[in-house]
Tab-separated table of N, CA and C in Angstrom:
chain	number	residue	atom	x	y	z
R	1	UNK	N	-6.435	-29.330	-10.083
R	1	UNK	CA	-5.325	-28.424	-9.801
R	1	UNK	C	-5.737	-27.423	-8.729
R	2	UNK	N	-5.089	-27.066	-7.446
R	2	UNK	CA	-5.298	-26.005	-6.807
R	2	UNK	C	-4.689	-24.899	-7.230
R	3	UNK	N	-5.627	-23.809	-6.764
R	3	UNK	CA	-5.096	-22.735	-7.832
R	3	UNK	C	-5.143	-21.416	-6.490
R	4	UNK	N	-5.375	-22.377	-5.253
R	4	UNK	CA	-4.714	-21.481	-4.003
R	4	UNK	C	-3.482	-20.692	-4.099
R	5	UNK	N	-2.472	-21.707	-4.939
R	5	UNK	CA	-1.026	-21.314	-4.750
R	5	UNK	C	-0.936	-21.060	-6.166
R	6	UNK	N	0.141	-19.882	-6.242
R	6	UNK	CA	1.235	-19.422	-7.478
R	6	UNK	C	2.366	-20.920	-7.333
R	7	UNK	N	2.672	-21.008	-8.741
R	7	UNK	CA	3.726	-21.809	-9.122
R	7	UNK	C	5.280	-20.966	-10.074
R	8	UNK	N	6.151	-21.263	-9.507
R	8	UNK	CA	6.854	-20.424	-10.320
R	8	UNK	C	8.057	-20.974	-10.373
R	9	UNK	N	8.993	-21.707	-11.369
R	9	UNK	CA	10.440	-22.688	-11.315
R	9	UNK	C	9.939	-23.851	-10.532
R	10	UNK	N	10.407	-23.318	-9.322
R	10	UNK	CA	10.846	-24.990	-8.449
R	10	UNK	C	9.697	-24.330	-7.426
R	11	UNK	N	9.010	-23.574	-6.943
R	11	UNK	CA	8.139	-22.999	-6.040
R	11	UNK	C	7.007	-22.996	-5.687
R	12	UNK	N	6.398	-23.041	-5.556
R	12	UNK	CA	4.776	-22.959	-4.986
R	12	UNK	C	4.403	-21.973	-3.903
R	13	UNK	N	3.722	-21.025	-3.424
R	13	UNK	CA	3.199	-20.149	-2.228
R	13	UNK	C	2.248	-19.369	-2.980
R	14	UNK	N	1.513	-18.904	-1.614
R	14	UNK	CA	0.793	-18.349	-1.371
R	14	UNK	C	1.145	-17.247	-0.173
R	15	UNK	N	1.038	-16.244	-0.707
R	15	UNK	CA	1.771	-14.986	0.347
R	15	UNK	C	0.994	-13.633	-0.078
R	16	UNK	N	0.587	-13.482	1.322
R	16	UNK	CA	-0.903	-12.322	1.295
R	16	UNK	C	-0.232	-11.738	2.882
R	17	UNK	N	-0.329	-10.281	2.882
R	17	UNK	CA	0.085	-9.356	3.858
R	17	UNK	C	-1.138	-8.396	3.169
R	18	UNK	N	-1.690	-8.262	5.081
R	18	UNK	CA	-2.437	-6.694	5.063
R	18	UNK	C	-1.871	-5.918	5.524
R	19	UNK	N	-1.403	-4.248	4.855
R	19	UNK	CA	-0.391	-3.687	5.353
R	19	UNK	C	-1.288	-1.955	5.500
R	20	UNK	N	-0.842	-1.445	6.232
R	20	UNK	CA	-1.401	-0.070	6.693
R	20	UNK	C	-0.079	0.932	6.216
R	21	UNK	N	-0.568	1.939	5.580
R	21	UNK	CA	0.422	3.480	5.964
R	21	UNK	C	-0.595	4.185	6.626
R	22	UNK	N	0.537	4.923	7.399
R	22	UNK	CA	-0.559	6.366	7.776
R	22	UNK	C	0.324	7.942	7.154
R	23	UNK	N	-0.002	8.817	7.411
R	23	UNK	CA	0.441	9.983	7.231
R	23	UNK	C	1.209	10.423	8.083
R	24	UNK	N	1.687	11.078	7.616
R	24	UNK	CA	2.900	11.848	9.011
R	24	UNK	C	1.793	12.753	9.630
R	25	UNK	N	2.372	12.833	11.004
R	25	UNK	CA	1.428	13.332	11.948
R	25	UNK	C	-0.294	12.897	11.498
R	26	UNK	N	-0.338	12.108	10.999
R	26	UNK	CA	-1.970	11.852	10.901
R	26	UNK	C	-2.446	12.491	10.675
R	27	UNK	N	-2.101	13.733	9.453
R	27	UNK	CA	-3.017	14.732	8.672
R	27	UNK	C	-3.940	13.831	7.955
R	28	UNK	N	-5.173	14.703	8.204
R	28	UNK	CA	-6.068	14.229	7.434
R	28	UNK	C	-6.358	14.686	5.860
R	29	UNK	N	-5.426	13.829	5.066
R	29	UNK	CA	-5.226	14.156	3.831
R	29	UNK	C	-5.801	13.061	2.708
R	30	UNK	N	-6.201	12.317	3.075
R	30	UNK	CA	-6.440	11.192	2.421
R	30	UNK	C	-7.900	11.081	2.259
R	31	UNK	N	-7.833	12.211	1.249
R	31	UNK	CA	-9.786	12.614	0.970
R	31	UNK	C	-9.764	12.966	-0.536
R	32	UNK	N	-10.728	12.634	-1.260
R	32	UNK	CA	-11.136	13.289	-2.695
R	32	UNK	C	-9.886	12.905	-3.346
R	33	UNK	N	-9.744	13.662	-4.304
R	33	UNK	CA	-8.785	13.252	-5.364
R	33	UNK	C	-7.344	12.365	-4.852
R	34	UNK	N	-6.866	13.675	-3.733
R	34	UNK	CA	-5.866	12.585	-3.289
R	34	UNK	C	-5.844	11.302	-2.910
R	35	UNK	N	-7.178	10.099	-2.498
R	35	UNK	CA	-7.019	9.418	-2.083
R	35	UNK	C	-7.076	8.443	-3.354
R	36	UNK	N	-7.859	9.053	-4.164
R	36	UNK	CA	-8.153	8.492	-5.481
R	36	UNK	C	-6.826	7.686	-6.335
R	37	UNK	N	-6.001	9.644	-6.361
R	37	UNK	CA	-4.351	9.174	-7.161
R	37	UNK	C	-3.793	7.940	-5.673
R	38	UNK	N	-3.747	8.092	-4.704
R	38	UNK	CA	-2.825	6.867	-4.292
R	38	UNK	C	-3.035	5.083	-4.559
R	39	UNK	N	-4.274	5.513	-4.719
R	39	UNK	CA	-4.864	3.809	-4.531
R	39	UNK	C	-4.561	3.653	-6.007
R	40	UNK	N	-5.026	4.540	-6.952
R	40	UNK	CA	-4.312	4.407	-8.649
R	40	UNK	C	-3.083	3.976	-8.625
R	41	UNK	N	-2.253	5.141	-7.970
R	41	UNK	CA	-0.511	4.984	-7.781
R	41	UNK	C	-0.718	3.800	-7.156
R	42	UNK	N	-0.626	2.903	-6.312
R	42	UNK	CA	-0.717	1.804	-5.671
R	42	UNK	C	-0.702	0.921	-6.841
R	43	UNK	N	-1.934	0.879	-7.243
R	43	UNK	CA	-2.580	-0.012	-8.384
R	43	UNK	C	-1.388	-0.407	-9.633
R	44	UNK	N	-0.982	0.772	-9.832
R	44	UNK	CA	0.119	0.718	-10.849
R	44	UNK	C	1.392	0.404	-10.242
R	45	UNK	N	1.844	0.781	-9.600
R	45	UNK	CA	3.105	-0.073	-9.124
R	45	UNK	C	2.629	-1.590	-8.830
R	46	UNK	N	1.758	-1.691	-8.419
R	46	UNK	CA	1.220	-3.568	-8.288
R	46	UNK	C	1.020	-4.421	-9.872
R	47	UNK	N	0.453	-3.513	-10.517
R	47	UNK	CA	1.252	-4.008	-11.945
R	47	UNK	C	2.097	-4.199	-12.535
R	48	UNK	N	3.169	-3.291	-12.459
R	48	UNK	CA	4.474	-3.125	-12.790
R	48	UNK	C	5.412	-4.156	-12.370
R	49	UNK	N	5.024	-4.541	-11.038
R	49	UNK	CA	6.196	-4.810	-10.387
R	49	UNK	C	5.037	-6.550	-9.884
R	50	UNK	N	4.567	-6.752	-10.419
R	50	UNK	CA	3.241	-8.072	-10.084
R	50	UNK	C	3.008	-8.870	-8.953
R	51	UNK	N	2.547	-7.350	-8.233
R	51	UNK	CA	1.911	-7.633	-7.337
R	51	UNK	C	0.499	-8.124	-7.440
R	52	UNK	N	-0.369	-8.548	-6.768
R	52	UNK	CA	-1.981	-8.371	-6.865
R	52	UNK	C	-2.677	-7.513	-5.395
R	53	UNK	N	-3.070	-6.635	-5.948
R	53	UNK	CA	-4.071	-6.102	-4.929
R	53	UNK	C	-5.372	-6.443	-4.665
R	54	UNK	N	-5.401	-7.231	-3.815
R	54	UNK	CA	-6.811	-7.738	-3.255
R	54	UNK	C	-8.147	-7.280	-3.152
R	55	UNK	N	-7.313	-6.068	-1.708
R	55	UNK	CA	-8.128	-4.968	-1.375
R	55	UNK	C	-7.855	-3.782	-0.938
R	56	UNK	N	-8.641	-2.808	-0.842
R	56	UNK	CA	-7.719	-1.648	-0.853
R	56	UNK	C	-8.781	-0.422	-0.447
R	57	UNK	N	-8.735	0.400	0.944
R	57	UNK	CA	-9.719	0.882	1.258
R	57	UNK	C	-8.837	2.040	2.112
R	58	UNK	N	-8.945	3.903	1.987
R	58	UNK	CA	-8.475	4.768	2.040
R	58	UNK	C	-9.371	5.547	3.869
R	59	UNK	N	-8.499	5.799	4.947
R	59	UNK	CA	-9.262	6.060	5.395
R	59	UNK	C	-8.787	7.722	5.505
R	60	UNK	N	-9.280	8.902	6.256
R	60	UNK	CA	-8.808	10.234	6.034
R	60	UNK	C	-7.132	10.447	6.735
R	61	UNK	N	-6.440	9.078	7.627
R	61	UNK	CA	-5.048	9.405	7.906
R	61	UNK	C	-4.350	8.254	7.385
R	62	UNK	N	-5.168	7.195	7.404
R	62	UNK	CA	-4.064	6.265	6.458
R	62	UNK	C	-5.010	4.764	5.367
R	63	UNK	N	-4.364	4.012	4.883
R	63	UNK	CA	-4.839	2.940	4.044
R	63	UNK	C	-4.441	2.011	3.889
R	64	UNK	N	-5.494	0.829	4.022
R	64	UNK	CA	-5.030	-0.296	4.340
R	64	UNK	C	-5.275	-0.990	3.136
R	65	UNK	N	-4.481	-2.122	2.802
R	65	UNK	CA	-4.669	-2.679	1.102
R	65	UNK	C	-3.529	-4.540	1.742
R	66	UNK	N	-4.747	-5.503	0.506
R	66	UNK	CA	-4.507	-6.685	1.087
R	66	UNK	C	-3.325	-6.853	-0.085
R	67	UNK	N	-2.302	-7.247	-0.091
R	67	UNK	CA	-1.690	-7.436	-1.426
R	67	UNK	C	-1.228	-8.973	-1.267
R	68	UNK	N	-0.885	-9.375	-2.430
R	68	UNK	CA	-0.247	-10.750	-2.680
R	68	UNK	C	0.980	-10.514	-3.774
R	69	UNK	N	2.290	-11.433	-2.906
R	69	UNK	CA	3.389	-11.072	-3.482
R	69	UNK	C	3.962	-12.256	-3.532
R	70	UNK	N	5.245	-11.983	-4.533
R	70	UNK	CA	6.206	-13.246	-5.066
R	70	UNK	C	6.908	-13.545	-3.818
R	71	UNK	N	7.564	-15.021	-3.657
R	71	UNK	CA	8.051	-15.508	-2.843
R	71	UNK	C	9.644	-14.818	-2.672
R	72	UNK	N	9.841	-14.232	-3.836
R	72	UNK	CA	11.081	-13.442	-3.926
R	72	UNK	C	11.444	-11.732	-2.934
R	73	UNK	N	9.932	-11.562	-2.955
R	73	UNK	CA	9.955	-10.230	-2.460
R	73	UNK	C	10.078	-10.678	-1.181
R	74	UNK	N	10.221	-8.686	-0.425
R	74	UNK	CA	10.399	-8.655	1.043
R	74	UNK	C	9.422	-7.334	1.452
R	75	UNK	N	8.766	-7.958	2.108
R	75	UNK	CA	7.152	-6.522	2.758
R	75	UNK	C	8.358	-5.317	2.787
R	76	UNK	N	9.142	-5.573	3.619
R	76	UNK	CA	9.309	-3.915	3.964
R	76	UNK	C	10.259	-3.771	2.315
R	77	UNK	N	10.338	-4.390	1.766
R	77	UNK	CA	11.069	-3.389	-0.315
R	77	UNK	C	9.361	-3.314	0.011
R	78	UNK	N	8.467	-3.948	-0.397
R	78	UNK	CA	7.245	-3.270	-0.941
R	78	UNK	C	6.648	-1.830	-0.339
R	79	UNK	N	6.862	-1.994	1.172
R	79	UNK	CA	6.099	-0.965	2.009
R	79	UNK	C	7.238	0.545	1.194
R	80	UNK	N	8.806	-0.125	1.330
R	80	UNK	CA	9.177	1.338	0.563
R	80	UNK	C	9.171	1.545	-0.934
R	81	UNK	N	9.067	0.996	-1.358
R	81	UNK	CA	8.665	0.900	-2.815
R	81	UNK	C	7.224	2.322	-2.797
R	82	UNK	N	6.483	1.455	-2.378
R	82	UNK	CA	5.133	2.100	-2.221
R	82	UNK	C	4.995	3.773	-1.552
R	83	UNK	N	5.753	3.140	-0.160
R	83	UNK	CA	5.814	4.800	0.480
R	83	UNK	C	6.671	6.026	-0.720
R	84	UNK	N	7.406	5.400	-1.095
R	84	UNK	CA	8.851	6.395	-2.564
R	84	UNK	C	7.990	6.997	-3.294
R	85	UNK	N	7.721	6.259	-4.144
R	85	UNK	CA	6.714	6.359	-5.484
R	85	UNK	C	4.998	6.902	-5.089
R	86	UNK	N	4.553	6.593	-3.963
R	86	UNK	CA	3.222	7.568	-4.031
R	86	UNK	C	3.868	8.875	-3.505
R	87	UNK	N	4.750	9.325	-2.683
R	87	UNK	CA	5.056	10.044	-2.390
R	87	UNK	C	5.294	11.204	-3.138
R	88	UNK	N	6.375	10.794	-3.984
R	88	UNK	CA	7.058	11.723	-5.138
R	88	UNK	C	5.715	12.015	-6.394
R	89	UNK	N	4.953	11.026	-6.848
R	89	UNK	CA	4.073	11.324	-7.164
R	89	UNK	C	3.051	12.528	-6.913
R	90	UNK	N	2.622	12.445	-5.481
R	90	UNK	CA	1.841	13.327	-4.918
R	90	UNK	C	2.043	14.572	-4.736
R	91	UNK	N	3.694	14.498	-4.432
R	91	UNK	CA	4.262	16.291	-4.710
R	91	UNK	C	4.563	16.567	-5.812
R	92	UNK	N	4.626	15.754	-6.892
R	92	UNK	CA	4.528	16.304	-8.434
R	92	UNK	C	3.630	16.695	-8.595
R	93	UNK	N	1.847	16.164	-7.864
R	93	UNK	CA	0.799	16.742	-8.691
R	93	UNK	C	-0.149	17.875	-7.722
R	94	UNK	N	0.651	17.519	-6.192
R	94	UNK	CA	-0.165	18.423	-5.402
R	94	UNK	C	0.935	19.145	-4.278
R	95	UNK	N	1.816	19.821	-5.278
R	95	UNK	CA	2.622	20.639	-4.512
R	95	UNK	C	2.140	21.595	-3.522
R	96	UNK	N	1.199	22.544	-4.411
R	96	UNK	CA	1.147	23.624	-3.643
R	96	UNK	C	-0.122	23.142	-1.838
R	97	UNK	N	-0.810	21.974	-2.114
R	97	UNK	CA	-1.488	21.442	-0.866
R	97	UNK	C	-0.920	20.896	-0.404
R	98	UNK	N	0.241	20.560	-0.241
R	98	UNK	CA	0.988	20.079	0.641
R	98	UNK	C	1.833	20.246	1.636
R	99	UNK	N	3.114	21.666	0.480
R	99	UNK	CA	3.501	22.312	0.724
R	99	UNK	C	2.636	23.549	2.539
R	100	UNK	N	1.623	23.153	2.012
R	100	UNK	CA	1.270	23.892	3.442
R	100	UNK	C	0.719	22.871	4.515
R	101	UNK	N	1.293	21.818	4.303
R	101	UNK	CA	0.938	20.872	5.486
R	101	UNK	C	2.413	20.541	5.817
R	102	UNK	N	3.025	20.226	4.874
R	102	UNK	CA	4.959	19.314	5.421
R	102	UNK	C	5.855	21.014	5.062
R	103	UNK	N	6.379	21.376	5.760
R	103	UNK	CA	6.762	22.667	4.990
R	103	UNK	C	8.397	22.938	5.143
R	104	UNK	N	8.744	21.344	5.388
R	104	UNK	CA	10.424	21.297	6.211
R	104	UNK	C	10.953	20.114	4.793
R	105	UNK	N	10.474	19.056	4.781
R	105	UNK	CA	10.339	17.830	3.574
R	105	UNK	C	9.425	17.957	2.926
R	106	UNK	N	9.821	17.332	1.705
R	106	UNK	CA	8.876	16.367	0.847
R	106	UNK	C	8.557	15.133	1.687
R	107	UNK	N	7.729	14.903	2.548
R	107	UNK	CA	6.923	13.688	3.047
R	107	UNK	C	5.971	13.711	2.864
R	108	UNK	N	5.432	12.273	3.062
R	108	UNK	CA	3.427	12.202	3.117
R	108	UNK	C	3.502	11.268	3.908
R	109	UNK	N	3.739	10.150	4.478
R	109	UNK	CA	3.672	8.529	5.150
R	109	UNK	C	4.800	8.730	5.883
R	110	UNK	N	3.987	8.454	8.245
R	110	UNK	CA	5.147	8.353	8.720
R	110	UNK	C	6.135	7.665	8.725
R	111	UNK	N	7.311	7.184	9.440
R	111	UNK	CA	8.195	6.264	9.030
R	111	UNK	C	7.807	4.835	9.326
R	112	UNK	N	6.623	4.300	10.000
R	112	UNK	CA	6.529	2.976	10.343
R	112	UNK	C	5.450	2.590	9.517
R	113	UNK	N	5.110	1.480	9.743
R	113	UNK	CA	3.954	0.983	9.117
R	113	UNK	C	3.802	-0.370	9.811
R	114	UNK	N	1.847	-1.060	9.316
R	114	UNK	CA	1.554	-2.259	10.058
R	114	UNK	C	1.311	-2.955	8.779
R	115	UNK	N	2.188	-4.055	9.069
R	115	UNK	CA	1.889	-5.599	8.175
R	115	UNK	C	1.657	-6.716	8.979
R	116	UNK	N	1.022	-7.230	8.509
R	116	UNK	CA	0.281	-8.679	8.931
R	116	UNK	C	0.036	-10.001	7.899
R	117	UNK	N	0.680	-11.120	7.958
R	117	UNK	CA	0.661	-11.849	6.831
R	117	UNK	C	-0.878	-12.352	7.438
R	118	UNK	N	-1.338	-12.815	6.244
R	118	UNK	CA	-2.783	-13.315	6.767
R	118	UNK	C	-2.901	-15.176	6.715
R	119	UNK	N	-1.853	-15.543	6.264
R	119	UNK	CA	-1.756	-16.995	6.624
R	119	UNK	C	-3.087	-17.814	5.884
R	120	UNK	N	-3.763	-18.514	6.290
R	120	UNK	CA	-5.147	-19.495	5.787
R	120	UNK	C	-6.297	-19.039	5.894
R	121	UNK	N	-6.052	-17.572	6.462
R	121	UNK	CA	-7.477	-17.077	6.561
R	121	UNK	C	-7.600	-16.430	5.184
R	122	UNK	N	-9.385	-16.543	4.792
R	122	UNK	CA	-9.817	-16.869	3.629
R	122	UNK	C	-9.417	-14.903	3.174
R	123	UNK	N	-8.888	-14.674	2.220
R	123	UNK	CA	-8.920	-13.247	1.407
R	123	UNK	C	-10.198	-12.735	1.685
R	124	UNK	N	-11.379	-13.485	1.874
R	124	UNK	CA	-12.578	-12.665	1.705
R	124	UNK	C	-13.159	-12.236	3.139
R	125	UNK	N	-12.394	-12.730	4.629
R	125	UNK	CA	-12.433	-12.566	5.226
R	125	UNK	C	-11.936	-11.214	5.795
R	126	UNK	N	-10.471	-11.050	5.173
R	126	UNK	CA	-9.309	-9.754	5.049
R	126	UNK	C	-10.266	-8.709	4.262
R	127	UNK	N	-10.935	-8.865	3.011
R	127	UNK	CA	-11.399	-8.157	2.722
R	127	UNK	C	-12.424	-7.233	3.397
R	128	UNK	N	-13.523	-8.101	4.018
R	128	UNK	CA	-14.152	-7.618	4.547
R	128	UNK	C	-13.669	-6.773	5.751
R	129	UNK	N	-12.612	-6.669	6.520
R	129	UNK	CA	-12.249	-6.130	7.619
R	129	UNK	C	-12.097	-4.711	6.931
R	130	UNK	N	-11.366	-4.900	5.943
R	130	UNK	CA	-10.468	-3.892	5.466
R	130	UNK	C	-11.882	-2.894	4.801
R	131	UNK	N	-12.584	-3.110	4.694
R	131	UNK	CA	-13.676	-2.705	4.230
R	131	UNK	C	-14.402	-1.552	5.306
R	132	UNK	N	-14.743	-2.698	6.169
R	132	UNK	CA	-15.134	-2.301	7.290
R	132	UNK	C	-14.649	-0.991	8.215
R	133	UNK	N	-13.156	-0.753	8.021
R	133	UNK	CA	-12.425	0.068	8.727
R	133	UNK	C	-12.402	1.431	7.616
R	134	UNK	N	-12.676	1.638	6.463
R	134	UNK	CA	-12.071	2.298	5.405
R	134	UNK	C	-13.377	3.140	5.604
């Protein structure tokens, strides 16, 4: 049995995107605890919602994480999924540090982001990049 691919009804794939956020204006916020709760927050919405996170590496303006998703989903629901929920999170638990960085919104992640499906190249290859850069 190959166990490359998910099976699911009538389906079969394999679907892996390396995807980047950064911060608005590229504050360098993504240090110590905070970087800690996002990749958690991450972690848990990838449970919830069954994803798998590959890999996942925080740099001080943004973070890159390999995920693998259902053939049902669509990157950009995940990218906002993700951007929503760490967001609101983060000003629930770190209002008052924030508050003196965004002081117009509740934001943390500018509006774009980079995805890249990774196709046949091996996960451990992605990993290592993502490693490398973090």
């Amino acid at each position: 049995m190959d166990n490359r691919y998910y099976r699911h009804n009538r389906r079969k794939y394999s679907l892996k995107v390396h995807i980047v956020l950064v911060t608005k204006y590229r504050k360098q916020l993504l240090q110590g605890s905070i970087a800690d709760d996002v990749k958690q927050k991450i972690l848990d919405i990838a449970n919830t919602r069954g994803y798998e996170i590959i890999a996942m590496e925080t740099d001080k303006d943004h973070i890159h994480f390999l995920l693998s998703y259902d053939a049902t989903d669509r990157v950009c629901d995940i990218v906002k999924i993700v951007k929503q929920e760490t967001t609101y999170y983060l000003w629930q638990k770190y209002n008052s540090v924030l508050s003196k960085q965004y002081w117009k919104k509740k934001i943390f992640w500018s509006d774009g982001y980079f995805a890249c499906s990774i196709g046949e190249v091996s996960s451990a290859t992605i990993q290592k990049y993502i490693e490398s850069q973090g």
